[in-house]
């Protein structure tokens, strides 16, 4: 047995490749990257990740074996701008102004900063070129990160939480939010809305979140006219969704679903947290987390939370990154910390409910450990994420702006006392754990395209234009033929009708007598 293990390790080591990960310097994106990195390292690859020297390393990257290539943030003005970004965004969201347009305006500087800081650092780019990477894994949501491996002449795989239907050639009615189209709501109006939204998402969202002109200068001498065309060169699209937390959808062979990649078997908790959760054996515990972007919130919002928590019997473990306003009283059953190992905490036997802003990774971890959810979404895909939890029967949602403390208390009571929620998510958890882990799936397919390329994973639709993919040319041709047939039929009917009418008219006309 030992000899077999040694031989297998030697085989793995024999094809070790260098892989670099380029992603947004935000908690959720780095966590997803950590899951992919672990899978690749487990099969013997050498994995690096680009990280801003000021970014916090998430638990998924700690002790993983991934090698960090740090780079300095740009000028002080940009750093100050990024600090203000989180404050402004949290204030906008809690105030109920978190529309996509407002969020895009606030997030745009952050997204551009992450990409441009690397691209403008000539020394860093030369260093990266020196590594001679075999593959890059890039954040696939906004396209600007694709420029980095492109400039290094390195093949790349895209990783994203959403699908671009016309790049990946996935049906537009099941992207990007397929749970809005269910068997019960598969109406013409809903399908039209979904189709129009897919067009908007594909063609406008990347441009809303960044100014493409700032980036095209890096490929001015290249034959590509847009970041979109560069993103199309992805060998794979790794999509952080699956059919348990999300909805099933048809897709191409080079689209791999890795939903739940941040979820994992739990590690031992810090003693302080372990003791607190152990003490909740009778009524159970509730875990509450908010987005890491919530640097500032209103006193009213916090007061509503604390008022509801003071009237329930469960212990509350609450992770906050903002300061509690001075006039808010913290109930005795609430323990506030500035950080928790979320995945490990959700695995504790006494945790009965997860109150979340509905980030993709947090929801995946709750599903993995079978914990019902109460959503308080803030912006962007979190609104959809909260809705899918309701559709799947895993939990409930509240309006973050309008909910009252009574609403919150009532929702908590319903989730804790209705066994359907626990049963539904418990079954999904069992199914999830019965399958290969998403990080192993991701690692397998990345390794696969490094060995064999991606041509055999492409279908004829990958080479079609959007018009061809949507069959506009076929429908147009059929419509043209139909118009000709209708025109011909119309002319025929007119002629036949005229002939018949003429005969009828002639029969009705009196005959004139001939006089000699």
Coordinates of C-alpha atoms in Angstrom, one line a residue:
X1 CA 0.0 0.0 0.0
X2 CA 2.8 2.4 0.9
X3 CA 4.6 1.7 -2.4
X4 CA 1.4 2.4 -4.3
X5 CA 1.0 5.8 -2.5
X6 CA 4.6 6.7 -3.3
X7 CA 4.2 5.8 -7.0
X8 CA 0.9 7.8 -7.2
X9 CA 2.7 10.8 -5.7
X10 CA 5.5 10.5 -8.1
X11 CA 3.1 10.4 -11.0
X12 CA 1.3 13.5 -9.7
X13 CA 4.6 15.3 -9.2
X14 CA 5.7 14.4 -12.7
X15 CA 3.2 16.7 -14.3
X16 CA 3.2 19.6 -11.8
X17 CA 2.5 22.9 -13.4
X18 CA 2.7 26.5 -12.2
X19 CA -0.7 28.2 -11.8
X20 CA -1.4 31.8 -10.9
X21 CA -4.7 33.2 -9.5
X22 CA -5.7 36.8 -10.3
X23 CA -8.9 37.9 -8.5
X24 CA -10.5 40.9 -6.9
X25 CA -9.0 41.7 -3.5
X26 CA -12.2 41.1 -1.5
X27 CA -13.1 38.5 1.0
X28 CA -15.6 36.4 -1.0
X29 CA -13.5 36.4 -4.2
X30 CA -10.3 35.4 -2.3
X31 CA -12.2 32.6 -0.5
X32 CA -13.4 31.1 -3.8
X33 CA -9.8 31.3 -5.1
X34 CA -8.6 29.5 -2.0
X35 CA -10.9 26.6 -2.7
X36 CA -9.6 26.2 -6.2
X37 CA -6.0 26.6 -5.0
X38 CA -6.4 23.8 -2.4
X39 CA -7.7 21.5 -5.1
X40 CA -4.8 22.1 -7.4
X41 CA -2.2 21.8 -4.7
X42 CA -3.8 18.5 -3.6
X43 CA -3.0 17.0 -7.0
X44 CA 0.6 18.3 -7.1
X45 CA 0.5 21.7 -8.8
X46 CA 2.4 24.8 -7.8
X47 CA -0.1 27.5 -7.1
X48 CA 0.5 31.3 -6.7
X49 CA -2.0 34.1 -6.0
X50 CA -1.6 37.8 -6.5
X51 CA -2.6 39.7 -3.4
X52 CA -2.5 43.4 -2.5
X53 CA -0.2 43.8 0.5
X54 CA -3.1 45.3 2.5
X55 CA -5.6 42.6 1.7
X56 CA -6.6 40.1 4.4
X57 CA -5.9 36.5 3.7
X58 CA -9.1 34.5 4.2
X59 CA -9.1 31.1 6.1
X60 CA -9.3 29.2 2.8
X61 CA -5.8 30.5 1.9
X62 CA -4.1 30.0 5.3
X63 CA -2.0 26.9 5.6
X64 CA -3.0 25.8 2.1
X65 CA 0.4 25.8 0.5
X66 CA -0.5 28.5 -1.9
X67 CA 2.3 31.0 -2.5
X68 CA 1.4 34.7 -2.3
X69 CA 2.9 37.2 -4.7
X70 CA 2.4 40.5 -2.9
X71 CA 2.2 43.9 -4.6
X72 CA 2.0 47.4 -3.3
X73 CA -1.2 49.4 -3.6
X74 CA -0.7 52.4 -5.8
X75 CA -0.6 56.0 -4.6
X76 CA -2.0 57.2 -1.2
X77 CA -4.9 58.9 -2.9
X78 CA -6.1 55.6 -4.4
X79 CA -5.8 53.8 -1.0
X80 CA -7.9 56.5 0.7
X81 CA -10.5 56.2 -2.1
X82 CA -10.7 52.4 -1.5
X83 CA -11.2 53.0 2.3
X84 CA -14.0 55.5 1.6
X85 CA -15.6 53.0 -0.8
X86 CA -16.6 50.5 1.9
X87 CA -18.0 53.3 4.1
X88 CA -20.0 54.8 1.3
X89 CA -21.3 51.5 0.0
X90 CA -22.6 50.3 3.4
X91 CA -24.3 53.6 4.1
X92 CA -26.0 53.5 0.6
X93 CA -27.2 49.9 1.0
X94 CA -28.7 50.2 4.5
X95 CA -30.4 53.5 3.5
X96 CA -32.2 51.6 0.8
X97 CA -30.4 53.2 -2.1
X98 CA -28.5 50.1 -3.1
X99 CA -29.7 50.0 -6.7
X100 CA -27.4 48.5 -9.3
X101 CA -26.6 51.9 -10.7
X102 CA -25.6 53.4 -7.3
X103 CA -23.6 50.3 -6.3
X104 CA -21.8 50.3 -9.6
X105 CA -20.9 53.9 -9.2
X106 CA -19.4 53.2 -5.8
X107 CA -17.7 49.9 -6.7
X108 CA -16.3 51.1 -10.0
X109 CA -13.2 52.7 -8.5
X110 CA -12.4 49.6 -6.5
X111 CA -12.6 47.3 -9.5
X112 CA -10.5 49.5 -11.7
X113 CA -8.0 50.0 -8.9
X114 CA -7.5 46.2 -8.5
X115 CA -6.8 45.7 -12.2
X116 CA -4.8 48.9 -13.0
X117 CA -2.5 48.6 -10.0
X118 CA -1.1 45.4 -11.4
X119 CA -1.1 46.3 -15.1
X120 CA 0.7 49.6 -14.5
X121 CA 3.4 48.0 -12.3
X122 CA 6.0 47.2 -15.0
X123 CA 8.3 45.6 -12.4
X124 CA 5.6 43.3 -11.2
X125 CA 4.6 42.3 -14.7
X126 CA 8.3 41.4 -15.4
X127 CA 8.4 39.4 -12.3
X128 CA 5.3 37.5 -13.2
X129 CA 6.7 36.9 -16.7
X130 CA 9.7 35.3 -15.1
X131 CA 7.7 32.7 -13.4
X132 CA 6.6 31.3 -16.8
X133 CA 3.2 30.2 -15.6
X134 CA 1.4 27.4 -17.4
X135 CA -2.1 28.5 -16.6
X136 CA -3.9 31.5 -15.0
X137 CA -7.2 31.5 -13.1
X138 CA -8.8 34.9 -13.4
X139 CA -11.8 36.7 -11.9
X140 CA -14.3 36.5 -14.8
X141 CA -16.9 38.9 -13.8
X142 CA -15.6 42.3 -15.1
X143 CA -13.1 41.2 -17.8
X144 CA -10.2 43.5 -16.8
X145 CA -8.3 40.8 -15.0
X146 CA -8.1 38.8 -18.2
X147 CA -5.6 41.4 -19.5
X148 CA -2.9 40.2 -17.1
X149 CA -2.5 36.6 -18.4
X150 CA -3.1 37.9 -21.9
X151 CA -0.2 40.3 -21.7
X152 CA 1.9 37.5 -20.1
X153 CA 0.9 35.2 -23.0
X154 CA -0.5 32.7 -20.5
X155 CA -3.6 30.6 -21.2
X156 CA -6.4 31.3 -18.7
X157 CA -9.5 29.9 -17.1
X158 CA -12.3 32.3 -15.9
X159 CA -14.0 31.9 -12.6
X160 CA -17.2 33.8 -11.8
X161 CA -20.4 33.7 -9.8
X162 CA -22.5 34.4 -12.8
X163 CA -22.7 33.2 -16.4
X164 CA -22.3 35.4 -19.5
X165 CA -24.7 33.6 -21.8
X166 CA -23.3 34.8 -25.1
X167 CA -19.6 34.1 -24.2
X168 CA -20.3 30.7 -22.8
X169 CA -23.2 30.0 -25.3
X170 CA -25.6 29.1 -22.5
X171 CA -29.3 29.7 -23.1
X172 CA -30.2 33.2 -22.2
X173 CA -33.4 32.2 -20.4
X174 CA -31.5 30.3 -17.8
X175 CA -28.8 33.0 -17.1
X176 CA -27.9 34.8 -15.0
X177 CA -30.8 34.3 -12.6
X178 CA -32.6 31.0 -13.6
X179 CA -34.6 30.6 -10.4
X180 CA -36.8 33.5 -11.6
X181 CA -38.0 31.1 -14.3
X182 CA -39.7 28.2 -12.6
X183 CA -42.4 25.8 -13.8
X184 CA -45.0 27.9 -12.2
X185 CA -43.8 31.2 -13.5
X186 CA -42.7 30.2 -17.0
X187 CA -44.9 32.8 -18.5
X188 CA -44.3 34.9 -21.6
X189 CA -43.8 38.0 -19.5
X190 CA -41.2 36.3 -17.3
X191 CA -39.4 34.8 -20.2
X192 CA -39.2 38.2 -22.0
X193 CA -37.9 39.8 -18.9
X194 CA -35.2 37.2 -18.4
X195 CA -34.2 37.4 -22.1
X196 CA -33.9 41.2 -22.0
X197 CA -32.0 41.1 -18.7
X198 CA -29.5 38.6 -20.2
X199 CA -28.9 41.0 -23.0
X200 CA -28.4 43.9 -20.6
X201 CA -26.1 41.9 -18.3
X202 CA -23.9 40.7 -21.2
X203 CA -23.5 44.0 -23.0
X204 CA -23.7 46.7 -20.3
X205 CA -22.7 45.3 -16.8
X206 CA -19.0 45.0 -17.6
X207 CA -18.9 48.6 -18.9
X208 CA -20.9 50.0 -15.9
X209 CA -18.3 48.6 -13.5
X210 CA -15.3 49.8 -15.4
X211 CA -14.2 52.2 -18.1
X212 CA -13.0 50.0 -20.9
X213 CA -11.0 52.9 -22.4
X214 CA -8.6 52.8 -19.5
X215 CA -7.7 49.2 -20.3
X216 CA -7.7 49.0 -24.1
X217 CA -4.4 51.0 -24.1
X218 CA -2.7 47.9 -22.8
X219 CA -3.7 46.0 -26.0
X220 CA -3.5 49.0 -28.4
X221 CA -1.2 47.1 -30.7
X222 CA -3.2 43.9 -30.6
X223 CA -6.0 42.8 -32.9
X224 CA -8.6 42.8 -30.1
X225 CA -11.0 45.6 -30.0
X226 CA -12.6 44.9 -26.6
X227 CA -12.0 43.1 -23.3
X228 CA -15.0 40.9 -24.2
X229 CA -13.0 39.4 -27.1
X230 CA -10.1 38.6 -24.8
X231 CA -12.4 37.0 -22.2
X232 CA -13.8 34.8 -25.0
X233 CA -10.4 33.0 -25.0
X234 CA -11.0 31.4 -21.7
X235 CA -10.3 27.6 -21.7
X236 CA -13.0 27.0 -19.1
X237 CA -15.6 28.9 -17.2
X238 CA -15.8 27.9 -13.6
X239 CA -19.2 29.0 -12.2
X240 CA -19.6 29.2 -8.5
X241 CA -23.2 27.9 -8.6
X242 CA -24.8 24.4 -8.6
X243 CA -28.3 22.8 -8.8
X244 CA -28.8 22.5 -5.1
X245 CA -28.5 26.0 -3.9
X246 CA -29.3 27.4 -7.3
X247 CA -31.3 25.9 -10.3
X248 CA -30.2 23.4 -12.8
X249 CA -29.5 24.7 -16.3
X250 CA -28.2 23.3 -19.7
X251 CA -24.7 24.4 -20.6
X252 CA -21.6 23.7 -22.7
X253 CA -18.9 21.1 -21.8
X254 CA -16.4 23.9 -21.0
X255 CA -18.7 25.4 -18.3
X256 CA -18.0 23.7 -15.0
X257 CA -20.2 24.4 -12.0
X258 CA -18.3 24.6 -8.7
X259 CA -21.0 25.9 -6.3
X260 CA -20.0 25.4 -2.7
X261 CA -16.2 25.5 -3.3
X262 CA -15.6 27.5 -0.1
X263 CA -17.4 24.9 2.0
X264 CA -15.4 22.3 3.8
X265 CA -15.3 19.9 6.8
X266 CA -14.9 22.0 9.9
X267 CA -11.7 22.7 11.8
X268 CA -11.5 23.1 15.6
X269 CA -13.0 26.4 16.8
X270 CA -11.1 28.8 19.0
X271 CA -11.8 28.0 22.7
X272 CA -13.8 31.2 23.2
X273 CA -16.2 30.5 20.4
X274 CA -16.4 26.8 21.2
X275 CA -17.4 27.5 24.8
X276 CA -20.0 30.0 23.8
X277 CA -21.7 27.7 21.3
X278 CA -21.5 24.7 23.7
X279 CA -23.4 26.7 26.2
X280 CA -26.3 27.0 23.8
X281 CA -27.3 23.3 24.0
X282 CA -30.8 24.0 25.2
X283 CA -32.3 26.6 22.9
X284 CA -29.6 26.6 20.3
X285 CA -27.5 29.3 18.7
X286 CA -28.0 31.7 15.8
X287 CA -25.0 32.9 13.8
X288 CA -25.3 36.4 12.3
X289 CA -22.9 37.9 9.8
X290 CA -22.9 40.9 7.5
X291 CA -20.9 41.7 4.5
X292 CA -17.3 42.8 5.1
X293 CA -18.2 45.9 3.1
X294 CA -20.5 47.1 5.9
X295 CA -18.1 49.4 7.6
X296 CA -20.8 51.8 8.8
X297 CA -24.6 51.3 9.4
X298 CA -27.3 53.4 11.0
X299 CA -28.3 53.3 14.6
X300 CA -31.9 52.4 13.5
X301 CA -30.7 49.3 11.7
X302 CA -28.6 48.0 14.6
X303 CA -31.4 48.9 17.1
X304 CA -33.9 46.7 15.2
X305 CA -31.5 43.8 15.3
X306 CA -30.8 44.1 19.0
X307 CA -34.4 44.6 20.0
X308 CA -35.5 41.4 18.2
X309 CA -32.5 39.4 19.7
X310 CA -33.4 40.5 23.2
X311 CA -36.8 38.9 22.9
X312 CA -35.7 35.4 21.9
X313 CA -34.1 32.6 23.9
X314 CA -31.3 31.6 21.6
X315 CA -27.7 32.7 22.0
X316 CA -26.5 35.0 19.2
X317 CA -23.0 34.9 17.8
X318 CA -22.7 38.0 15.7
X319 CA -19.8 39.1 13.5
X320 CA -19.7 42.8 13.0
X321 CA -17.1 44.9 11.2
X322 CA -18.6 48.2 12.2
X323 CA -18.9 49.9 15.6
X324 CA -22.1 49.6 17.6
X325 CA -23.7 53.0 17.9
X326 CA -23.4 54.4 21.5
X327 CA -27.1 54.5 22.1
X328 CA -27.7 50.8 21.3
X329 CA -27.9 48.3 24.1
X330 CA -26.4 44.9 23.5
X331 CA -28.6 42.1 25.0
X332 CA -27.0 39.6 27.3
X333 CA -27.5 36.7 24.9
X334 CA -25.5 38.4 22.1
X335 CA -21.8 37.9 21.7
X336 CA -20.2 40.3 19.2
X337 CA -16.9 39.5 17.5
X338 CA -15.0 41.2 14.7
X339 CA -14.2 37.9 12.9
X340 CA -15.4 34.3 12.9
X341 CA -14.3 31.2 11.0
X342 CA -17.8 31.1 9.4
X343 CA -17.6 27.7 7.8
X344 CA -16.4 26.1 11.1
X345 CA -18.9 27.9 13.2
X346 CA -21.9 26.8 11.0
X347 CA -20.8 23.2 11.5
X348 CA -21.3 23.4 15.3
X349 CA -24.1 21.0 16.5
X350 CA -25.9 23.8 18.4
X351 CA -26.2 26.3 15.5
X352 CA -29.8 26.3 14.3
X353 CA -30.1 29.4 12.1
X354 CA -27.9 31.6 9.9
X355 CA -28.8 35.2 9.4
X356 CA -26.9 36.4 6.4
X357 CA -26.6 39.2 3.8
X358 CA -26.8 36.3 1.3
X359 CA -23.2 36.3 -0.1
X360 CA -22.7 33.3 -2.3
X361 CA -20.0 31.6 -0.2
X362 CA -21.9 32.0 3.1
X363 CA -25.0 30.4 1.6
X364 CA -23.0 27.5 0.3
X365 CA -21.4 26.9 3.7
X366 CA -24.8 27.0 5.3
X367 CA -26.1 24.4 2.8
X368 CA -23.1 22.2 3.3
X369 CA -23.7 22.1 7.0
X370 CA -27.5 21.9 6.7
X371 CA -28.3 25.2 8.5
X372 CA -31.6 27.1 7.5
X373 CA -31.1 30.8 6.5
X374 CA -32.7 34.1 7.0
X375 CA -31.7 36.6 4.3
X376 CA -31.1 40.3 4.8
X377 CA -29.7 41.1 1.3
X378 CA -28.0 44.4 0.5
X379 CA -27.3 44.7 -3.2
X380 CA -26.4 43.0 -6.5
X381 CA -26.7 39.2 -6.7
X382 CA -27.6 39.1 -2.9
X383 CA -31.2 40.0 -3.8
X384 CA -31.4 37.0 -6.1
X385 CA -29.5 34.8 -3.6
X386 CA -32.1 35.6 -0.9
X387 CA -34.9 34.7 -3.4
X388 CA -33.5 31.4 -4.3
X389 CA -33.3 30.3 -0.7
X390 CA -37.0 31.0 -0.4
X391 CA -37.7 29.1 -3.7
X392 CA -35.7 26.1 -2.6
X393 CA -37.4 26.0 0.8
X394 CA -34.2 26.6 2.8
X395 CA -35.2 29.7 4.5
X396 CA -36.9 33.1 4.4
X397 CA -35.9 36.7 3.5
X398 CA -36.7 40.2 4.8
X399 CA -36.4 43.6 3.2
X400 CA -33.2 45.1 4.7
X401 CA -34.5 48.6 4.6
X402 CA -38.1 48.1 5.7
X403 CA -38.1 45.2 8.2
X404 CA -39.1 45.8 11.8
X405 CA -37.9 44.1 14.9
X406 CA -41.2 42.3 15.1
X407 CA -40.7 41.1 11.5
X408 CA -37.3 39.7 12.4
X409 CA -38.6 38.0 15.6
X410 CA -41.5 36.4 13.7
X411 CA -39.2 35.1 10.9
X412 CA -36.8 33.7 13.4
X413 CA -39.6 31.9 15.2
X414 CA -40.9 30.5 12.0
X415 CA -37.5 29.2 10.9
X416 CA -36.8 27.6 14.3
X417 CA -40.2 25.9 14.7
X418 CA -41.1 24.8 11.1
X419 CA -39.2 21.5 10.5
X420 CA -39.7 21.8 6.7
X421 CA -36.8 24.2 6.5
X422 CA -34.4 21.9 8.4
X423 CA -35.6 18.9 6.4
X424 CA -35.2 20.6 3.0
X425 CA -31.7 21.9 3.6
X426 CA -30.7 18.7 5.4
X427 CA -31.5 16.7 2.3
X428 CA -29.6 19.1 0.1
X429 CA -26.6 18.9 2.5
X430 CA -26.6 15.1 2.2
X431 CA -26.7 15.3 -1.6
X432 CA -23.9 17.8 -1.7
X433 CA -21.7 15.7 0.6
X434 CA -22.4 12.5 -1.5
X435 CA -20.8 14.1 -4.6
X436 CA -17.1 14.9 -5.4
X437 CA -16.2 18.2 -3.7
X438 CA -16.3 21.2 -6.1
X439 CA -12.7 22.0 -5.4
X440 CA -11.8 18.6 -6.7
X441 CA -14.0 19.1 -9.8
X442 CA -12.3 22.4 -10.5
X443 CA -8.8 21.0 -10.0
X444 CA -9.6 18.1 -12.3
X445 CA -10.8 20.2 -15.2
X446 CA -8.1 22.8 -14.9
X447 CA -5.5 20.0 -14.9
X448 CA -7.4 18.5 -17.9
X449 CA -7.1 21.5 -20.1
X450 CA -3.5 22.0 -19.2
X451 CA -2.8 18.5 -20.4
X452 CA -5.1 18.2 -23.4
X453 CA -6.3 21.7 -24.3
X454 CA -9.9 22.8 -24.7
X455 CA -10.8 22.1 -28.4
X456 CA -12.7 18.9 -27.6
X457 CA -14.8 20.8 -25.0
X458 CA -16.2 23.2 -27.6
X459 CA -19.3 22.8 -29.6
X460 CA -20.3 24.4 -32.9
X461 CA -22.1 27.1 -30.9
X462 CA -18.8 28.4 -29.5
X463 CA -17.9 29.6 -33.0
X464 CA -21.3 31.3 -33.6
X465 CA -22.0 35.0 -33.4
X466 CA -24.7 36.1 -31.0
X467 CA -27.2 36.4 -33.9
X468 CA -26.4 32.9 -35.0
X469 CA -26.6 31.5 -31.5
X470 CA -30.0 33.0 -30.9
X471 CA -31.0 31.8 -34.4
X472 CA -32.0 35.3 -35.5
X473 CA -30.7 34.4 -39.0
X474 CA -32.9 31.3 -39.1
X475 CA -35.9 33.0 -37.7
X476 CA -35.3 35.9 -40.1
X477 CA -35.1 33.5 -43.1
X478 CA -38.2 31.7 -42.0
X479 CA -40.0 35.0 -41.6
X480 CA -38.9 36.1 -45.0
X481 CA -40.1 32.9 -46.6
X482 CA -43.4 33.2 -44.7
X483 CA -43.8 36.7 -46.0
X484 CA -43.3 35.5 -49.5
X485 CA -45.8 32.6 -49.0
X486 CA -48.3 35.0 -47.5
X487 CA -47.8 37.5 -50.4
X488 CA -48.1 34.7 -53.0
X489 CA -51.2 33.3 -51.2
X490 CA -52.7 36.8 -51.0
X491 CA -52.1 37.4 -54.7
X492 CA -53.6 34.0 -55.6
X493 CA -56.6 34.6 -53.4
X494 CA -57.1 38.0 -55.0
X495 CA -56.9 36.7 -58.5
X496 CA -59.2 33.7 -57.8
X497 CA -61.6 35.9 -56.0
X498 CA -61.6 38.4 -58.9
X499 CA -62.2 35.6 -61.5
X500 CA -65.0 34.1 -59.5
X501 CA -66.6 37.5 -58.9
X502 CA -66.3 38.4 -62.6
X503 CA -68.1 35.2 -63.6
X504 CA -70.8 35.8 -61.0
X505 CA -71.2 39.4 -62.3
X506 CA -71.4 38.2 -65.9
X507 CA -74.1 35.7 -65.0
X508 CA -76.2 38.4 -63.3
X509 CA -76.0 40.9 -66.2
X510 CA -79.2 40.8 -68.5
X511 CA -78.6 39.7 -72.1
X512 CA -79.2 42.4 -74.8
X513 CA -81.7 41.3 -77.6
X514 CA -80.4 41.6 -81.2
X515 CA -82.8 43.6 -83.5
X516 CA -82.5 43.2 -87.3

